[in-house]
Short mmCIF file of C-alpha atoms in Angstrom, two decimals:
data_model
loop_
_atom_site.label_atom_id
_atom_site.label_comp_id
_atom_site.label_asym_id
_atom_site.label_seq_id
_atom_site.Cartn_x
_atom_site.Cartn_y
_atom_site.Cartn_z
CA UNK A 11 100.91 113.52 93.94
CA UNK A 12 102.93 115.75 91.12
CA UNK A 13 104.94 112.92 89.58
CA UNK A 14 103.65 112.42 85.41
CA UNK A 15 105.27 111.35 82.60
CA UNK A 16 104.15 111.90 79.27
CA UNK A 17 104.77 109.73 76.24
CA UNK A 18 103.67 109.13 73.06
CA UNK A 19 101.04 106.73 72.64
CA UNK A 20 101.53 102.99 72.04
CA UNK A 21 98.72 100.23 70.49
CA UNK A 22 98.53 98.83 73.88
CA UNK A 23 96.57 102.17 74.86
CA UNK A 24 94.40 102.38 73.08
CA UNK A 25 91.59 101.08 75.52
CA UNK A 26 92.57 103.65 77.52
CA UNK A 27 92.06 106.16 75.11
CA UNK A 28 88.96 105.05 74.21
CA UNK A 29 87.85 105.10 77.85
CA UNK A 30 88.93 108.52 78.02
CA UNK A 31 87.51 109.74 74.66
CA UNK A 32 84.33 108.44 76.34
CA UNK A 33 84.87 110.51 79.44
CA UNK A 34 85.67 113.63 77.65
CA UNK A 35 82.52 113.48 75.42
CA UNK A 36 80.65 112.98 79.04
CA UNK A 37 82.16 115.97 79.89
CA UNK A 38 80.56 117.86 76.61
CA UNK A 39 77.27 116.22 77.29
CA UNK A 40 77.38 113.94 73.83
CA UNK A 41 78.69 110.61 75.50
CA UNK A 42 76.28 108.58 73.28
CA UNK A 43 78.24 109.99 70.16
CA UNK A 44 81.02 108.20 70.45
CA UNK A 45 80.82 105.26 68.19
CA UNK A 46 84.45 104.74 67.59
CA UNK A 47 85.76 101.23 68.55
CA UNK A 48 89.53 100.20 70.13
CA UNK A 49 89.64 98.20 66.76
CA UNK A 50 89.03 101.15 64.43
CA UNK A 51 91.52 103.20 66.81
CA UNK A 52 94.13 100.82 66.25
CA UNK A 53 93.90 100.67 62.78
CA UNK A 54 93.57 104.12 62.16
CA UNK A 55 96.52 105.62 64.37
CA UNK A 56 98.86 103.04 64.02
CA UNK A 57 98.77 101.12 60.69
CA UNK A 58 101.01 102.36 57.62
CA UNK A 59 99.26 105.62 57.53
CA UNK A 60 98.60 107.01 60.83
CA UNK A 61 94.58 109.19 60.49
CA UNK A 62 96.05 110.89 64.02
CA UNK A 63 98.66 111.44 66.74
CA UNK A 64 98.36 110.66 70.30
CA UNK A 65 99.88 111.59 73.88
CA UNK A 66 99.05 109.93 77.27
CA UNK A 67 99.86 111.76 80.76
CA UNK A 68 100.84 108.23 82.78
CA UNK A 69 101.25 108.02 86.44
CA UNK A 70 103.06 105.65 88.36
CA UNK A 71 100.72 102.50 90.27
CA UNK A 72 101.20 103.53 93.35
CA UNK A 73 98.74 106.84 91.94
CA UNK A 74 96.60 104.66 89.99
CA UNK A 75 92.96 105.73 90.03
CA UNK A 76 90.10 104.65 91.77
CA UNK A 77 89.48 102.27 89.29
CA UNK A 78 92.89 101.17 88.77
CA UNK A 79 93.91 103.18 85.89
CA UNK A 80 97.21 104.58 85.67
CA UNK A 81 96.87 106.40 82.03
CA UNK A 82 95.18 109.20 83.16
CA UNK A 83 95.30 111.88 80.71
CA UNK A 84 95.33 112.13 76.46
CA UNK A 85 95.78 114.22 73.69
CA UNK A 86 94.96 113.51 70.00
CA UNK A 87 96.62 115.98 67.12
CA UNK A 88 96.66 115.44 63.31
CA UNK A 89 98.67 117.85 61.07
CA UNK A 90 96.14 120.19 58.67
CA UNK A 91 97.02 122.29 56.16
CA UNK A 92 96.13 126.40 55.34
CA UNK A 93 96.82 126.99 52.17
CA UNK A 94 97.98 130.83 53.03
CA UNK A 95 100.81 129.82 55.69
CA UNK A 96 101.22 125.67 55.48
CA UNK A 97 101.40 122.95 57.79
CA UNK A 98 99.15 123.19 61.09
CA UNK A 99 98.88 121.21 63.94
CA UNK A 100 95.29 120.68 64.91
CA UNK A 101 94.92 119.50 68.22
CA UNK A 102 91.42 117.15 68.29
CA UNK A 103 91.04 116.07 71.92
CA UNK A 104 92.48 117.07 75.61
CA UNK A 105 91.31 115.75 78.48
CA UNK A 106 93.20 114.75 81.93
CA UNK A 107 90.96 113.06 84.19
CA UNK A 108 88.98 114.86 86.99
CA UNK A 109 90.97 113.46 90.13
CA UNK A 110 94.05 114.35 88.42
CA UNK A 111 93.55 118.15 87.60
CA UNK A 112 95.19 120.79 88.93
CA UNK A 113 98.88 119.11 89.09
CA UNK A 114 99.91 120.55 85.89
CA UNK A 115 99.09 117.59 83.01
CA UNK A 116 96.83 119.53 80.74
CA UNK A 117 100.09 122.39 81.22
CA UNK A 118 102.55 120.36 80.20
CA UNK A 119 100.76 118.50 77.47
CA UNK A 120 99.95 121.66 75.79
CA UNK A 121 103.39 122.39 75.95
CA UNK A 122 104.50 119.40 74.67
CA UNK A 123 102.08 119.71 71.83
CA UNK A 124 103.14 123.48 70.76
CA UNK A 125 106.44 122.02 70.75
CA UNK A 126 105.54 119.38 68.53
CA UNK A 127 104.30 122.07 66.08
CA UNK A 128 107.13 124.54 66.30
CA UNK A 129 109.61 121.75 65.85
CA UNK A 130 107.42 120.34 62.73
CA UNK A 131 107.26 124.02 61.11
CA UNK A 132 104.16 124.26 61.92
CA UNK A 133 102.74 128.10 61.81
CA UNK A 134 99.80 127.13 64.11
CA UNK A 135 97.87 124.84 66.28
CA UNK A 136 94.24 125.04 65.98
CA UNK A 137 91.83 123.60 67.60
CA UNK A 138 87.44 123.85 68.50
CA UNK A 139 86.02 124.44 72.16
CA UNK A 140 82.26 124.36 73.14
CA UNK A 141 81.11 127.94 73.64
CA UNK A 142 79.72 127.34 76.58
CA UNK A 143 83.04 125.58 78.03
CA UNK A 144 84.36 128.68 80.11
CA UNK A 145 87.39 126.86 81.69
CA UNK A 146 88.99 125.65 79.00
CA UNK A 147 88.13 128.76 76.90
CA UNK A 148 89.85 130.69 79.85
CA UNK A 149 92.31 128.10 79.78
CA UNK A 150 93.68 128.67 76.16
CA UNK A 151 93.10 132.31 76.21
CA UNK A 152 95.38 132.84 79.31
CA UNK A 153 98.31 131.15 76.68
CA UNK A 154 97.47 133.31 74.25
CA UNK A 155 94.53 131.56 72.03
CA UNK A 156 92.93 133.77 69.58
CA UNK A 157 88.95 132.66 69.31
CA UNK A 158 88.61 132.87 65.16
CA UNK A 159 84.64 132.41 65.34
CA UNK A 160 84.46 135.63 67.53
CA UNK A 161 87.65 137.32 65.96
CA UNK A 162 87.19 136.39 62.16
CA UNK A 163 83.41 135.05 61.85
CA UNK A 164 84.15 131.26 61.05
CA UNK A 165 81.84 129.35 61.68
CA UNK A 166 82.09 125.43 61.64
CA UNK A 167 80.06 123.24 59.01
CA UNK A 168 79.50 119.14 58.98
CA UNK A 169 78.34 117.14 56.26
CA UNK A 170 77.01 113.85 57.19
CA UNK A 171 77.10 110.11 55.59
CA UNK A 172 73.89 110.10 54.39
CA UNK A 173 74.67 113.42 52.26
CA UNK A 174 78.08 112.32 51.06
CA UNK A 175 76.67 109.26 49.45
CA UNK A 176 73.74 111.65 48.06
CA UNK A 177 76.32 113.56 46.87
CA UNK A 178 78.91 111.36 45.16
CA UNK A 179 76.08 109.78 43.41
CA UNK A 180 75.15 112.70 42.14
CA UNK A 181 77.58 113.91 39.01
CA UNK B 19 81.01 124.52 27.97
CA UNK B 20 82.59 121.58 29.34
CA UNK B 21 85.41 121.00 32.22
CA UNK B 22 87.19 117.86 33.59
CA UNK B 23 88.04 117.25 37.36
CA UNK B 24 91.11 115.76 38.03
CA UNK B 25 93.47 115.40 40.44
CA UNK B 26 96.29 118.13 40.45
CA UNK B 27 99.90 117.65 39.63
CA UNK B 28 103.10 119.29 40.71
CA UNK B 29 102.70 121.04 37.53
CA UNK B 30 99.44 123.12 38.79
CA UNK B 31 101.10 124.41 41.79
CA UNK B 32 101.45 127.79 40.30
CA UNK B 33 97.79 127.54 39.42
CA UNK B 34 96.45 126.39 42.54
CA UNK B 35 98.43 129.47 44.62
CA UNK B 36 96.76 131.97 42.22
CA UNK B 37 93.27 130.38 43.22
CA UNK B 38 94.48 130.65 46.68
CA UNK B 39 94.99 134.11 46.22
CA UNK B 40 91.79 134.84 44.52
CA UNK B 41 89.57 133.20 47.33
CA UNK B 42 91.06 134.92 50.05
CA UNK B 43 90.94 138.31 48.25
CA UNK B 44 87.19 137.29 48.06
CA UNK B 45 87.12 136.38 52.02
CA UNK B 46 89.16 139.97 52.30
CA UNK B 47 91.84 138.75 53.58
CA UNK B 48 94.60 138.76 50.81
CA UNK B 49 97.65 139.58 53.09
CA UNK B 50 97.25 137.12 54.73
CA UNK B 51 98.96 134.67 52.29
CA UNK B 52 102.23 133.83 52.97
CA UNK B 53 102.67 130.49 51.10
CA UNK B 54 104.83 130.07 47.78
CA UNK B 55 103.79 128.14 45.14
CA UNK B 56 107.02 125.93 45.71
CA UNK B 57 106.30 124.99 49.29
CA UNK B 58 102.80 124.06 48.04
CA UNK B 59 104.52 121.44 46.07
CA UNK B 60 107.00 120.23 48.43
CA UNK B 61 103.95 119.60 51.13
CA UNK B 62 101.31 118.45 48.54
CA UNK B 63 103.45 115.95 46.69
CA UNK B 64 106.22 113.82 48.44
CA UNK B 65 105.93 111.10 49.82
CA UNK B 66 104.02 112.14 52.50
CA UNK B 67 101.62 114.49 51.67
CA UNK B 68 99.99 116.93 54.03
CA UNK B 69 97.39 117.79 51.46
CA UNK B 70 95.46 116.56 48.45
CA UNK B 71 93.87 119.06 45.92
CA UNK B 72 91.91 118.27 43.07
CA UNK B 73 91.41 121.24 40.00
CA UNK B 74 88.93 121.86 37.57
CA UNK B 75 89.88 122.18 34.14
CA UNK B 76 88.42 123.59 30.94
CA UNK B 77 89.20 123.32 27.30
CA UNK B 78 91.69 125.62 25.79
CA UNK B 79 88.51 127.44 23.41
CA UNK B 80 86.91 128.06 27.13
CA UNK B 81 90.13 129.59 28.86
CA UNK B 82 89.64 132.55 31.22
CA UNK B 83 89.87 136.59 30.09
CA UNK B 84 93.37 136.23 31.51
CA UNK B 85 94.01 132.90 29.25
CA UNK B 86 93.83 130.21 32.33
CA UNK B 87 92.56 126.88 31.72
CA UNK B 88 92.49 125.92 35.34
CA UNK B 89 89.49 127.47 37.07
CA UNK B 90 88.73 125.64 40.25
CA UNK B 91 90.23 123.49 42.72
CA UNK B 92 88.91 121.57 45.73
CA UNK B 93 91.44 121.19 48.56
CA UNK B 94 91.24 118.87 51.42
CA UNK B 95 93.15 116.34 53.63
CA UNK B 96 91.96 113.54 56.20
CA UNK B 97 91.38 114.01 59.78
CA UNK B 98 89.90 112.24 62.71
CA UNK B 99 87.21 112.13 65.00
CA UNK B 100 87.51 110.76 68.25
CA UNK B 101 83.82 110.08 68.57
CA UNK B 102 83.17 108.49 64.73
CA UNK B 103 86.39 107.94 63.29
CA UNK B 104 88.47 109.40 59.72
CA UNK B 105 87.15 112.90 58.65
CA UNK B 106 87.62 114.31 54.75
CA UNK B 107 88.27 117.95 55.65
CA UNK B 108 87.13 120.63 52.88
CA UNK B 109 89.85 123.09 53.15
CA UNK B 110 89.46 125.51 50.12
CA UNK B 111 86.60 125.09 47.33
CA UNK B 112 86.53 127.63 44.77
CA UNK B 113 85.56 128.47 41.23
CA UNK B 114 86.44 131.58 39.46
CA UNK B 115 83.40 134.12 39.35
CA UNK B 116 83.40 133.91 35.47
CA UNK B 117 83.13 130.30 35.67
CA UNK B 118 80.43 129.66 38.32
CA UNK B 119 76.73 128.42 37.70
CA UNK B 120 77.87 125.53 35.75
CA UNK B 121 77.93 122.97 38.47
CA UNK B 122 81.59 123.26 39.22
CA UNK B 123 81.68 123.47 42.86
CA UNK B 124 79.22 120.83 42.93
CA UNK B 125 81.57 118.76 40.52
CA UNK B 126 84.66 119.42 42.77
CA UNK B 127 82.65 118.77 46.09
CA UNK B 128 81.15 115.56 45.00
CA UNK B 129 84.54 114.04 43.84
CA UNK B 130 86.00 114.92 47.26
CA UNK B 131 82.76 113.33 49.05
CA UNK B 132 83.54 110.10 46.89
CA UNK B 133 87.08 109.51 47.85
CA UNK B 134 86.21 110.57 51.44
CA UNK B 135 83.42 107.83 51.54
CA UNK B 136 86.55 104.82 49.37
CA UNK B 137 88.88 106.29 52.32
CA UNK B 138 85.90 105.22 55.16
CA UNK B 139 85.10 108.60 56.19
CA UNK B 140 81.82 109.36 57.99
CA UNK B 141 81.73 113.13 57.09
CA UNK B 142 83.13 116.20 55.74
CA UNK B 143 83.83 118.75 57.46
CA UNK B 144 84.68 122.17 56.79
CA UNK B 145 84.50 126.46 58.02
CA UNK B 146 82.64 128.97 56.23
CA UNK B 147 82.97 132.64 57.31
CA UNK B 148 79.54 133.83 58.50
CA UNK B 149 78.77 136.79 56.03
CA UNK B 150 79.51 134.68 53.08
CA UNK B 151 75.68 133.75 52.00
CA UNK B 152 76.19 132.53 48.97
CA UNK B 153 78.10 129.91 50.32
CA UNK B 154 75.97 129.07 53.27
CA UNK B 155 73.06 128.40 51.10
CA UNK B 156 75.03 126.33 48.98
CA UNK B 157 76.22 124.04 51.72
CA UNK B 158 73.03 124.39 53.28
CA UNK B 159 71.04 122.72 49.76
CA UNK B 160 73.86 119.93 49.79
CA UNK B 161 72.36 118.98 53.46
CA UNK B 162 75.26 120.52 55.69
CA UNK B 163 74.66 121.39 59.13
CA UNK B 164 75.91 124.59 60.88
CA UNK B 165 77.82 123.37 64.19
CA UNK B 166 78.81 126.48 65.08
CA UNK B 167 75.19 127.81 65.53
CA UNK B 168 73.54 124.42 66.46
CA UNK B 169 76.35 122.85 69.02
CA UNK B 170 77.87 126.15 70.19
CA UNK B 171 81.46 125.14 68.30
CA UNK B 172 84.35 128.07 68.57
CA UNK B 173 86.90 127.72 66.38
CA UNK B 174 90.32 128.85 68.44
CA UNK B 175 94.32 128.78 67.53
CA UNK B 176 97.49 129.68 68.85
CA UNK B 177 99.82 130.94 66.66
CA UNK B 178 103.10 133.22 66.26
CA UNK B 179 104.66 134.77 69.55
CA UNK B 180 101.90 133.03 71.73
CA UNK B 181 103.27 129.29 69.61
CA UNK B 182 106.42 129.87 70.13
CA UNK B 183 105.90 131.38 73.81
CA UNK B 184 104.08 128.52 74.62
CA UNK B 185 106.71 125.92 73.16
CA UNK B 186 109.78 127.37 75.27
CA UNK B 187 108.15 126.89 78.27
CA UNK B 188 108.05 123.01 77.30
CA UNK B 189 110.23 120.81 79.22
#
């Protein structure tokens, strides 16, 4: 099986990106964080003012999936901004379902996705991996990734609910 | 000595840049600025902005040695999370050295945690480079959490030749 297409996300999808948001946070061992809902992913990438961006790798029926699925693959982008070069793409999530790897996908939606950012004027598409992740580290370094934590020192900081209302209380 | 936070105008571009400048002189890495202070304004304020940057402002009795009455900005933007949902990212926060210790960066932090939380956003999120102490103890007193060190989060990119290298190979 090598036949894919790749397209851009419609709002019939988005169950099946939920379903594979879910399977990808499996995958990083913090499944039970995902409290996201198919309404709030709706509203939020395609209302008047889309939050994100999303791809699906699609496969015809006659590949469907054990289950019956035949969107089999996703990625999620947003556009960031540095304020030394511009506009960034910042890809969010990646995943291509397990029975599917090796054919390519996660290949050709990378591609797909630096595209997106060269044609946007873009200077760069960044993105986070889990330390201890060594395939997909591998993965991105082989295409030329630079790891900034290692390289430059950054590290990456989170400031949660609880302190943002402390905070904006606070004046 | 008193200041106002506001939200920037077109107007403050030229301002903002030289802040730019000044904070990554501070995170030693001045060259690598590329940006103009027109392209700042052409992203920040059409109609679709990739950017949002508030500025902190003191009276003209107060200005700086150099006779600047803009002394800090906060810059951010909205992003996503597949797991939780919208995301204010921090981008840049920084007050000139002669102004600090007067609850600026709080001021500018808080304002940005307020119209994350109107704009439904479950955190902020933001890099800090990992020599810069007095920073990490700030961030650290307004409850932020270190992901970096406590989930093993790398921050990677793909940029220049390996972008565009990347992109041809699309099909």
């Amino acid at each position: 099986m090598a036949n894919f297409i790749l397209r851009k996300a419609e709002p019939k999808d988005v169950s099946d990106i939920l379903r594979l948001i879910k399977e990808l946070a499996k995958y990083e061992e913090m499944e039970d964080q995902v409290i996201l809902t198919e309404k709030e992913l709706l509203e939020d990438g395609f209302g008047e003012h889309p939050f994100y961006h999303c791809v699906v790798a699609e496969v015809p029926k006659e590949h469907q999936s054990r289950e019956g699925h035949t969107v089999v693959g996703f990625a999620m982008y947003y556009f960031t901004y540095d304020p030394w070069i511009g506009k960034l793409l910042y890809l969010e999530d990646f995943y291509v379902m397990k029975e599917y790897r090796g054919y390519g996908m996660g290949s050709e939606i990378l591609k797909k996705l630096s595209h997106t950012a060269v044609k946007t004027r873009c200077s760069s598409m960044h993105f986070i991996v889990a330390e201890w992740n060594k395939p997909s580290i591998e993965f991105y370094k082989r295409r030329g990734a630079s790891d900034l934590s290692s390289e430059e020192g950054w590290r990456l900081f989170k400031i949660d609910k609880q302190y943002l209302v402390k905070m904006s209380s606070e004046e | 000595m008193n200041y106002t936070v506001r939200d920037s105008t077109p107007g403050d571009c030229k301002d903002i840049m030289r802040l730019i400048v000044d904070l990554a002189e501070y995170e030693k890495m001045p060259n690598e600025v590329k940006l103009s202070h027109k392209e700042l304004e052409a992203d920040g304020f059409s109609s679709n902005p990739f950017f949002k940057c508030l500025v902190a402002e003191v009276p003209e009795e107060f200005k700086s040695k150099e006779g600047h009455t803009i002394v800090g900005y906060g810059f951010y933007f909205f992003t996503y999370c597949t797991w939780k949902g919208r995301v204010v990212y921090l981008e840049d926060l920084y007050v000139m050295p002669e102004f600090r210790g007067k609850g600026i960066g709080k001021a500018l932090m808080s304002r940005i945690a307020q119209i994350g939380r109107a704009q439904g956003c479950v955190r902020m999120q933001f890099t800090v480079l990992d020599w810069n102490k007095p920073s990490l103890d700030f961030y650290s007193s307004q409850g932020a959490l270190n992901l970096t060190a406590a989930e093993g989060w790398q921050l990677l990119r793909f940029e220049g030749e390996a972008l565009e290298k990347l992109a041809q190979s699309a099909n």
